[in-house]
Tab-separated table of C-alpha atoms in Angstrom:
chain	number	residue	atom	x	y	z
A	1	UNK	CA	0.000	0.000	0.000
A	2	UNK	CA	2.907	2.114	0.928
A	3	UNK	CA	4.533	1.806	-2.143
A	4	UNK	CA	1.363	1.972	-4.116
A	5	UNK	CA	0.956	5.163	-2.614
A	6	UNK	CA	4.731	6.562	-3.244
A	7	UNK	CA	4.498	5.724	-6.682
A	8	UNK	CA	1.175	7.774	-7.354
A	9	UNK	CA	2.951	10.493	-5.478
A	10	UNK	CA	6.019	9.965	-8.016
A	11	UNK	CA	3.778	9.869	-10.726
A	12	UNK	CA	2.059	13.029	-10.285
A	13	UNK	CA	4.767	14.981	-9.363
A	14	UNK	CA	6.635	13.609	-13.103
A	15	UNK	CA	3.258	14.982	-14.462
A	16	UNK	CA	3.358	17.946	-12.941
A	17	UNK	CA	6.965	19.254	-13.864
A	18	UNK	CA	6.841	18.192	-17.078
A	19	UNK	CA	2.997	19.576	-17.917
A	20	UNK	CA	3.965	22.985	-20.642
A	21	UNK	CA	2.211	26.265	-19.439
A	22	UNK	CA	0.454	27.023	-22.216
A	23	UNK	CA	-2.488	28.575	-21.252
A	24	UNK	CA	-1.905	31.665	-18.175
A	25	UNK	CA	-2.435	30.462	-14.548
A	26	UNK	CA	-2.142	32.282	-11.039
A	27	UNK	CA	1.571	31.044	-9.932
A	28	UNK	CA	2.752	30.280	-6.660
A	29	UNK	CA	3.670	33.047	-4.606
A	30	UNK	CA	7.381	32.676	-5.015
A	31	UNK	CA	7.012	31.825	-9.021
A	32	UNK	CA	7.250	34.469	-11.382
A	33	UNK	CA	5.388	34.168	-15.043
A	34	UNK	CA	7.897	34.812	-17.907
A	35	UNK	CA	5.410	35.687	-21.113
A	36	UNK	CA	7.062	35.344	-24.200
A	37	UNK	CA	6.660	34.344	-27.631
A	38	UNK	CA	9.167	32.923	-30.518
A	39	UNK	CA	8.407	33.469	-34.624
A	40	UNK	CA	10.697	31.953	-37.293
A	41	UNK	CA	10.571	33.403	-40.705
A	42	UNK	CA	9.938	31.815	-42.805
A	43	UNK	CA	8.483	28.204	-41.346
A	44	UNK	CA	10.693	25.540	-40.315
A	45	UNK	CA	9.910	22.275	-42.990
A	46	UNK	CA	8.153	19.939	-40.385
A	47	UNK	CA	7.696	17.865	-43.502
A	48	UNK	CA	11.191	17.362	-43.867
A	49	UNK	CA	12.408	16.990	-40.732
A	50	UNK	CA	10.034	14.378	-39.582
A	51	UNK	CA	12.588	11.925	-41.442
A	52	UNK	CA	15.113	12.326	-38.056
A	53	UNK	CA	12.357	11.842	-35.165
A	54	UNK	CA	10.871	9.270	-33.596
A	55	UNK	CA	6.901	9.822	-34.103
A	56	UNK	CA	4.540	8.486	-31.409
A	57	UNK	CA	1.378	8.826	-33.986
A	58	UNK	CA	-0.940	9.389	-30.547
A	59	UNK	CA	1.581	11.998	-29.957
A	60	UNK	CA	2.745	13.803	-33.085
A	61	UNK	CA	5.726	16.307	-32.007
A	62	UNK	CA	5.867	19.903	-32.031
A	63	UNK	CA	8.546	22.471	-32.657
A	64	UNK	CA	9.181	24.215	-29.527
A	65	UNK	CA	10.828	27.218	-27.904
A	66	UNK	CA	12.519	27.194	-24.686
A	67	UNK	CA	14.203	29.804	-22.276
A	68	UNK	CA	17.546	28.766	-20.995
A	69	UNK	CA	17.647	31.246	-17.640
A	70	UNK	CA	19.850	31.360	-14.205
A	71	UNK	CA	19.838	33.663	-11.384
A	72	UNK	CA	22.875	34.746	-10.552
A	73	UNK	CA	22.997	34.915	-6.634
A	74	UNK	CA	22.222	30.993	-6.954
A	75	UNK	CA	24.754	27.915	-7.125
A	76	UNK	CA	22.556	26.258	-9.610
A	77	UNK	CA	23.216	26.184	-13.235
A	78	UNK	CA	21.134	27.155	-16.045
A	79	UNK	CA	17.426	25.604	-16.499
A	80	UNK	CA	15.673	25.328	-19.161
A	81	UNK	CA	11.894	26.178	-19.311
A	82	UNK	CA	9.375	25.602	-22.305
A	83	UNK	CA	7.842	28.289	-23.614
A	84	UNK	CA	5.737	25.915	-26.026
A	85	UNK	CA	4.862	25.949	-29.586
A	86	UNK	CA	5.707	28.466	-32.038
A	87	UNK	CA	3.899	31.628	-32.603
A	88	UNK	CA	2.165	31.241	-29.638
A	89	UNK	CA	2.281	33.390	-26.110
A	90	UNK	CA	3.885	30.669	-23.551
A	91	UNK	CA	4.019	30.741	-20.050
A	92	UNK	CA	7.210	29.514	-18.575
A	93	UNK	CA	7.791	29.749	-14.949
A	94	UNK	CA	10.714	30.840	-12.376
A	95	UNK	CA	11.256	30.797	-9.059
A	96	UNK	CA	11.600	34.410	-7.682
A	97	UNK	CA	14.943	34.705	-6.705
A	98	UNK	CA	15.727	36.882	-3.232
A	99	UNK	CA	17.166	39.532	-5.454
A	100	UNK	CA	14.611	39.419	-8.036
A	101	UNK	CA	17.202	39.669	-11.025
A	102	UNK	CA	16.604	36.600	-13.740
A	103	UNK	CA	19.187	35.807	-16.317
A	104	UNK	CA	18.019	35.029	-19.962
A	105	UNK	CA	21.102	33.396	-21.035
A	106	UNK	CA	19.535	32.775	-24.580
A	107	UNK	CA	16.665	31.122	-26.346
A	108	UNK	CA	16.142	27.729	-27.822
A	109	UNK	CA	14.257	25.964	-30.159
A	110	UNK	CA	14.003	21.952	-30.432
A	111	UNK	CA	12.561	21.518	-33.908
A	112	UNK	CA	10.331	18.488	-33.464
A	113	UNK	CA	10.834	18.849	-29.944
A	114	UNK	CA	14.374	16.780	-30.814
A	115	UNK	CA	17.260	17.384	-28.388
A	116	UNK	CA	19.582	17.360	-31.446
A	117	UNK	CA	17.603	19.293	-34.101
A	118	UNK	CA	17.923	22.307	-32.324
A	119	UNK	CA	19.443	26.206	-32.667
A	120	UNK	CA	20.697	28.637	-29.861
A	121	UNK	CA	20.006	32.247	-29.571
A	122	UNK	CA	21.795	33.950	-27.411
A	123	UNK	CA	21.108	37.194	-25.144
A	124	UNK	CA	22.987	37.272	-22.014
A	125	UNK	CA	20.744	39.829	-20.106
A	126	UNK	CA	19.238	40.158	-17.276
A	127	UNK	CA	15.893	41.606	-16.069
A	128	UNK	CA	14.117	41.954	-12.644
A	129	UNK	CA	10.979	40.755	-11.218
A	130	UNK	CA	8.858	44.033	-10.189
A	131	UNK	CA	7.253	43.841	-6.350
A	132	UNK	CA	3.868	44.227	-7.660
A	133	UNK	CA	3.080	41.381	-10.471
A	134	UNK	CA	4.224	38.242	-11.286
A	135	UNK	CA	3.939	38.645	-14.478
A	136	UNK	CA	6.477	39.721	-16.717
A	137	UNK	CA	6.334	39.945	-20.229
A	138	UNK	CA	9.698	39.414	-22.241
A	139	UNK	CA	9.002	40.420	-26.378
A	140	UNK	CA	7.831	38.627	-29.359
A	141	UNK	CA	10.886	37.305	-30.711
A	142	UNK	CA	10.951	37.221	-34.269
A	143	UNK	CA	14.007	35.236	-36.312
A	144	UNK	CA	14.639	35.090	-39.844
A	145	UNK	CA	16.782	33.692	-41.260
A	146	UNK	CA	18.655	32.301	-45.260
A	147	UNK	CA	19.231	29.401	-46.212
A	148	UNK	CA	18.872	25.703	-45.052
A	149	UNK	CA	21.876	26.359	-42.455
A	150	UNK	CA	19.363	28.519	-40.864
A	151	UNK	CA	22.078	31.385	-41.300
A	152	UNK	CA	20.389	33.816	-39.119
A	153	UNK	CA	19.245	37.593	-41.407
A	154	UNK	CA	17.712	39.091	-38.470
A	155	UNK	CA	17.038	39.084	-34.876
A	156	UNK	CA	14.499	41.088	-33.442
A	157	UNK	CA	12.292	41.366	-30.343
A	158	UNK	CA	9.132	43.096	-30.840
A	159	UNK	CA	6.853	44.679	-28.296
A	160	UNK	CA	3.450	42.698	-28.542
A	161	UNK	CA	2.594	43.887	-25.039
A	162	UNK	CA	-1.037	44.269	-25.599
A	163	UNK	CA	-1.705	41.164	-27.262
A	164	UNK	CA	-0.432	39.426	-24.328
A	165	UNK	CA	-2.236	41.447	-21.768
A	166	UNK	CA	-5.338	40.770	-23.058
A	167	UNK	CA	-4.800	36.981	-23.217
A	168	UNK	CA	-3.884	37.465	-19.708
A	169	UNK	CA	-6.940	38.847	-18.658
A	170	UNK	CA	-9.316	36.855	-20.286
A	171	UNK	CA	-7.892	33.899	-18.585
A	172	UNK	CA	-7.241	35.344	-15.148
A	173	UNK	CA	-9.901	38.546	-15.035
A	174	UNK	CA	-9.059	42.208	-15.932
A	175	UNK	CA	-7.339	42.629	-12.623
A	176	UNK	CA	-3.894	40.991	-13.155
A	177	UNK	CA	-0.893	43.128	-13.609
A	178	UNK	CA	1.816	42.880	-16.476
A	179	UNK	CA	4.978	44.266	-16.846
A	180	UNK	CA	7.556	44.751	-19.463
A	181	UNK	CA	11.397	43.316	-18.554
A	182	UNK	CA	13.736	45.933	-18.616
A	183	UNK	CA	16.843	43.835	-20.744
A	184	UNK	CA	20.524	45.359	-19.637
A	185	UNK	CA	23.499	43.524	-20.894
A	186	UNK	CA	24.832	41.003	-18.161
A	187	UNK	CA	28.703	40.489	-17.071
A	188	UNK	CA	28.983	37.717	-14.897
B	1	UNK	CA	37.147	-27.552	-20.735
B	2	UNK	CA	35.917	-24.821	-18.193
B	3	UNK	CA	39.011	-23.055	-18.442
B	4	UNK	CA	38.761	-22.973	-22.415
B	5	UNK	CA	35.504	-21.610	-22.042
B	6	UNK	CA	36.810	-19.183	-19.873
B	7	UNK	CA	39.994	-18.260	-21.907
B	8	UNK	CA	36.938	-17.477	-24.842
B	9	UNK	CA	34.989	-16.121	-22.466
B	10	UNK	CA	38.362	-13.270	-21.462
B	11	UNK	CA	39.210	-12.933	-25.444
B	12	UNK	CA	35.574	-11.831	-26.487
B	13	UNK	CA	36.131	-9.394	-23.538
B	14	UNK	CA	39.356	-8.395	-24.212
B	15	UNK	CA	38.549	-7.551	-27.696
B	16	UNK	CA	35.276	-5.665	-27.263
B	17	UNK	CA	37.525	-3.555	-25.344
B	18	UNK	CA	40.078	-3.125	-27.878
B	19	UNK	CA	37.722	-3.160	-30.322
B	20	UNK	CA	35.889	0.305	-28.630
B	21	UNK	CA	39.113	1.689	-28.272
B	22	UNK	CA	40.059	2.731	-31.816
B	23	UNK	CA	35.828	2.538	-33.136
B	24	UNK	CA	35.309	6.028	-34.141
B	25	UNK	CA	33.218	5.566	-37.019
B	26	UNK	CA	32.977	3.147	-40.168
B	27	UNK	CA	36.219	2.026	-42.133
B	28	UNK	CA	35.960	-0.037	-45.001
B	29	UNK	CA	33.596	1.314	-48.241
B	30	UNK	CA	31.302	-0.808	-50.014
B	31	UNK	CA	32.207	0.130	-53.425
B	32	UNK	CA	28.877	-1.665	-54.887
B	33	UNK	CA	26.600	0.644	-56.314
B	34	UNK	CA	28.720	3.580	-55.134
B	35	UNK	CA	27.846	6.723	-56.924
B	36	UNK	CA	30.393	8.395	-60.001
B	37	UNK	CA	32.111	11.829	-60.124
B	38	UNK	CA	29.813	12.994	-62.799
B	39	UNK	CA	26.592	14.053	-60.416
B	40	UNK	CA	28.088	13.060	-56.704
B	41	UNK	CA	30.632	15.365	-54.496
B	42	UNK	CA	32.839	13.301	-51.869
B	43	UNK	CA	34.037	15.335	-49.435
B	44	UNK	CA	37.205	14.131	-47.762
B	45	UNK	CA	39.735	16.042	-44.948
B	46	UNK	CA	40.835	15.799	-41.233
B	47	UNK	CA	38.627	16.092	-38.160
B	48	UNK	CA	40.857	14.827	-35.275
B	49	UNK	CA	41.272	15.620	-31.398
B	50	UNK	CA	44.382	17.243	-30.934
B	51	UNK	CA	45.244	17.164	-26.981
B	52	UNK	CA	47.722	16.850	-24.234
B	53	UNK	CA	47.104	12.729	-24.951
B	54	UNK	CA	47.998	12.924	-28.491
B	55	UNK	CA	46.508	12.874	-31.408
B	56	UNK	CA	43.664	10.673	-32.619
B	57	UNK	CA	40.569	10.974	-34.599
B	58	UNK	CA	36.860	12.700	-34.047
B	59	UNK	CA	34.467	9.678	-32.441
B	60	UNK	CA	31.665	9.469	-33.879
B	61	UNK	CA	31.283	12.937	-35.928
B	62	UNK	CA	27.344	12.758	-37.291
B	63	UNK	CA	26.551	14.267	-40.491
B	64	UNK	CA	23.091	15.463	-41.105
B	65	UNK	CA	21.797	16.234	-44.497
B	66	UNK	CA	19.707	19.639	-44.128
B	67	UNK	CA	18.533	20.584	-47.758
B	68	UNK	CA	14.910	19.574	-47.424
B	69	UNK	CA	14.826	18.685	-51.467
B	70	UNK	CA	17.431	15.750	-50.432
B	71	UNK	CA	16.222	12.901	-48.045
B	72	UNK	CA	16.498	13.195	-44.909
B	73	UNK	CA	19.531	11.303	-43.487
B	74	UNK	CA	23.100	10.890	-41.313
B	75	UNK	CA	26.163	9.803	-41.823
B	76	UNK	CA	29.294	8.848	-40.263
B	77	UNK	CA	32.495	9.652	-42.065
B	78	UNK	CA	35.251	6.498	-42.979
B	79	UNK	CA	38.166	6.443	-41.672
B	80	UNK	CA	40.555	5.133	-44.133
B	81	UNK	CA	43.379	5.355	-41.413
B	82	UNK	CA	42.019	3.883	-38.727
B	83	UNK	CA	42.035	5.985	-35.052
B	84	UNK	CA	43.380	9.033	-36.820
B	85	UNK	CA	41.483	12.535	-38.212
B	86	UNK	CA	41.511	11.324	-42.146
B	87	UNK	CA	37.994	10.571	-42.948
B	88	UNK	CA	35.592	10.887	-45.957
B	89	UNK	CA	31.929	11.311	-46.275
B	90	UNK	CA	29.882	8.819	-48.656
B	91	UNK	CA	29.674	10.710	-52.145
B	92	UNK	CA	26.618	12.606	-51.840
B	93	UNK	CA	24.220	14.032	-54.881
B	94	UNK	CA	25.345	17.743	-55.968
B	95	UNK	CA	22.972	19.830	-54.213
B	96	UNK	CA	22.693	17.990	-50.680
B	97	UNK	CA	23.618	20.302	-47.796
B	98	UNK	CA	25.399	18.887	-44.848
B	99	UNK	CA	26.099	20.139	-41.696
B	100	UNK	CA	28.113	18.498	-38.377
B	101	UNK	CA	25.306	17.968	-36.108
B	102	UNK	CA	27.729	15.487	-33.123
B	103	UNK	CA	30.288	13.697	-31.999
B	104	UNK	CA	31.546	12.566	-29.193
B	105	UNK	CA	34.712	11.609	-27.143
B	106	UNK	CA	35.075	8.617	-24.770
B	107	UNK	CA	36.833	9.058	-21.480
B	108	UNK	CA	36.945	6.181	-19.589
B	109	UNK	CA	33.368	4.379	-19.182
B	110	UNK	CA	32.340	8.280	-19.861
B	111	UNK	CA	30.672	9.473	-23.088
B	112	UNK	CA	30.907	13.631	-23.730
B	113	UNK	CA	28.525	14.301	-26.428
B	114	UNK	CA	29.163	17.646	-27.806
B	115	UNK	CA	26.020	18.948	-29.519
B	116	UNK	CA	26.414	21.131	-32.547
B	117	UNK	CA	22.816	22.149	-33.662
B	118	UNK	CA	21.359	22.967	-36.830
B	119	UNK	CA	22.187	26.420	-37.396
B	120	UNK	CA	25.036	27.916	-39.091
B	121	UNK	CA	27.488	26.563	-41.498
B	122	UNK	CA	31.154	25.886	-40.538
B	123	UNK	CA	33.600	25.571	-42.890
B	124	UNK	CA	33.746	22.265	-42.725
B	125	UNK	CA	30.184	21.676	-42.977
B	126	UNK	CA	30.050	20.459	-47.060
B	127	UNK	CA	27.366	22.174	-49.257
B	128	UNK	CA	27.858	19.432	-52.387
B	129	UNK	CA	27.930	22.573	-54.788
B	130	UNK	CA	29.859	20.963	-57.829
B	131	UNK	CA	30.321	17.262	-58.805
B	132	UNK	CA	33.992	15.392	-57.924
B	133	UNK	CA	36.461	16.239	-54.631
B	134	UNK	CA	35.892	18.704	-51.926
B	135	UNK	CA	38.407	19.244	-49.712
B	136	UNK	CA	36.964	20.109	-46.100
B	137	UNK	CA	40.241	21.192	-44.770
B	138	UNK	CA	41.855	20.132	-41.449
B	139	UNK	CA	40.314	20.367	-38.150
B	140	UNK	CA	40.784	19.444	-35.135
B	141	UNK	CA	38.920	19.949	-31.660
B	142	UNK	CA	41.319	21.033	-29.313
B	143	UNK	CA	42.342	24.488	-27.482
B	144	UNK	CA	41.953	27.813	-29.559
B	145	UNK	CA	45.435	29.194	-29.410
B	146	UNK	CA	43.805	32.856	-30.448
B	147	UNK	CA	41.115	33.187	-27.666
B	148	UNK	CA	41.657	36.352	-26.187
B	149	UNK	CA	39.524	35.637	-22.976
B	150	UNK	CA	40.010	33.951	-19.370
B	151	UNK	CA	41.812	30.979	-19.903
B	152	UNK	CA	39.661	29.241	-17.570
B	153	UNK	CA	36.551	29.536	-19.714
B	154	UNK	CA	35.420	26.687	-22.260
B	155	UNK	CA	34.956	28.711	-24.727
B	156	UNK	CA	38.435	28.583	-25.452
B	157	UNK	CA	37.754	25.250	-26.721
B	158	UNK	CA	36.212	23.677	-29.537
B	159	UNK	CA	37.062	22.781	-33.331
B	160	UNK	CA	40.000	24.973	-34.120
B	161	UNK	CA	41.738	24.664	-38.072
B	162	UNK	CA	44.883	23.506	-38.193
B	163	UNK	CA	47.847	25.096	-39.924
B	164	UNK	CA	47.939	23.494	-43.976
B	165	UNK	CA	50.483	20.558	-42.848
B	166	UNK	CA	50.200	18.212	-45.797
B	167	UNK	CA	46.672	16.986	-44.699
B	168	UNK	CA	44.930	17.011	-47.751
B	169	UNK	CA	47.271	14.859	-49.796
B	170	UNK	CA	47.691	12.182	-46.736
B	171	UNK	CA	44.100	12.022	-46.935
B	172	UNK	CA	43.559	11.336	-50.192
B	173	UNK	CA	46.355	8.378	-50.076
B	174	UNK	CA	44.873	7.203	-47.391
B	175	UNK	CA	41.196	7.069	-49.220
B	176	UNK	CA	43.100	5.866	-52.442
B	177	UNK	CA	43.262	2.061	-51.511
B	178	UNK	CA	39.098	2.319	-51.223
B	179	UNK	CA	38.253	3.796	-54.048
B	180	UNK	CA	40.484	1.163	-56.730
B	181	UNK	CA	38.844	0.564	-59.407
B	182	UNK	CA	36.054	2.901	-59.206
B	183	UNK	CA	35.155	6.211	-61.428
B	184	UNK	CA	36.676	8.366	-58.648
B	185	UNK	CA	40.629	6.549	-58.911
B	186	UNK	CA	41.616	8.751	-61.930
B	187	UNK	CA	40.319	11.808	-59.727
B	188	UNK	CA	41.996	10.981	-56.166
B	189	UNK	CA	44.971	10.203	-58.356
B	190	UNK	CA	45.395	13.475	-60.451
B	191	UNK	CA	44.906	15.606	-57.221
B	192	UNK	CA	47.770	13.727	-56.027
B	193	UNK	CA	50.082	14.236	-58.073
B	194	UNK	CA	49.044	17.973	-58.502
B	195	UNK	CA	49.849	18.176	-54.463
B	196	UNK	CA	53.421	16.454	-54.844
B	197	UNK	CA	54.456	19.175	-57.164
């Protein structure tokens, strides 16, 4: 029964960390909400790429976009947290560290959701956490790029602060607060 | 009889071990069916680890074919020279775009995989632009000599070209002996000589 019981715990907590936030939910009070979203121009060939990936057919994967951050007062390395699909406002979240400053050592994107099919983008800023929201919004980040090397043209991030204020308030009522990250370079 | 069985039992062992020791990728080319120099590129050169341990070749280094009018697909240079950099890639159709996505290096019982990614071509990443040879050039991973920052920092590390030492014509005599009797001989052969002059 015991171990019935430990494994159900196990089990639930596995779903848990790995379940995506892609739909906007109150955090924990020491979590803050990182809003961002990731465009590539023009469209990754999922056609084409299907031919290196495993596909579970219940399953089918999805290119995704993840933040690599740290906080810099911590021992712990870098994490990695999914900010979902493509062209979409994700939700990642961060534990509020006692200084409030977050590093967003650079952005990531698993095509297929494959650990090896994958490009870097890298930023190297930090931002803080403002006292009075949880919710900070980081940019639309939009990449274009050449050729099928994915030689980068351009690298921009976009202010779609509205757009993702109102999908935060539809899901969580027109009282939630949002704030924009203030980027500044960051030397370790 | 138990000790024969044992005695088999120790060589099987002893050479899986050996054998893992100088594995870094296939050797010997099927030359059935192998595509000509009139519509295929093979790329050829050096990618080695150059370290305080010596020299020896890249384990493992994956190939991944990115041009999505090409099938999708990855391959493992030869290595014509055993446990050393020389290596060639299969010859590939003109037009096929191919990047180093891995490879790896084997410490022990410990595995490093060192990740490349998709974006960006190196140089000796082969676009298969024109039919016949394409020389990659020589690489090795090892310490960047140039690296202006902390010494301590890993950036200062990675695939780094070597100085022009000779490496393209050792790898094409290395590559010689596989190719015999195919369409690309007269090819490896000319470039040879050209190189000795």
């Amino acid at each position: 029964m015991n171990k019935r019981k430990l494994a159900t715990v196990l089990i639930a907590f596995l779903a848990v960390s790995v379940w995506a936030q892609t739909k906007p939910a109150q955090p924990k009070r020491s979590e803050a909400v990182l809003i961002a979203k990731v465009r590539i121009q023009p469209a990754i060939d999922e056609g084409f790429f299907i031919g290196y990936v495993k596909v579970d057919k219940r399953k089918p994967p999805m290119t995704k976009a993840y933040l690599e951050l740290f906080s810099p007062g911590s021992i712990m390395g870098s994490r990695h947290e999914e900010i979902g699909p493509l062209n979409a406002f994700g939700y990642p979240r961060f534990a509020i560290p006692k200084d409030r400053i977050i590093v967003l050592r650079s952005i990531r994107v698993n095509i297929l959701d494959s650990g090896s099919l994958f490009f870097r983008l890298p930023f190297n800023v930090s931002f803080s956490v403002p006292e009075d929201s949880p919710f900070v919004y980081l940019g639309t980040f939009v990449l274009r790029y050449a050729d099928e090397y994915f030689t980068p043209v351009s690298f921009e991030r976009i202010d779609e602060f509205d757009e993702a204020l109102a999908e935060l308030r539809a899901a969580l009522g027109p009282q939630v607060k949002l704030n924009r990250a203030v980027f500044t370079e960051y030397q370790p | 009889m138990r000790s024969k069985k044992g005695a088999l039992a120790a060589a099987i062992l002893i050479a899986l071990a050996l054998g893992s020791c100088v594995s870094v990728g296939p050797t010997t080319l099927d030359t059935k069916g192998l595509p000509g120099p009139e519509d295929h590129t093979l790329a050829f050169g050096y990618l080695g680890v150059h370290g305080p341990f010596g020299k020896t070749a890249m384990e493992y280094p994956r190939y991944i074919q990115l041009n999505p009018a090409f099938p999708a697909e990855v391959y493992i240079p030869f290595r014509p020279a055993g446990n050393t950099g020389y290596c060639y890639l299969y010859p590939q159709p003109v037009g096929s775009s191919w990047k180093l996505l891995s490879y790896q290096q084997t410490s022990g019982r410990s595995v490093t995989y060192f990740m490349q990614g998709v974006m960006g071509k190196n140089p000796y990443d082969p676009r298969m632009e024109a039919p016949g040879l394409l020389y990659i050039g020589a690489w090795a991973y090892g310490r960047d000599e140039s690296y202006k920052g902390s010494a301590m920092s890993m950036d200062a590390w990675g695939i780094v070209e070597l100085p022009d030492d000779g490496y393209e014509l050792r790898a094409l005599e290395a590559m010689l002996p596989s190719f015999k009797k195919t369409a690309w001989q007269p090819l490896i052969e000319r470039r040879i000589e050209e190189l000795k002059k």
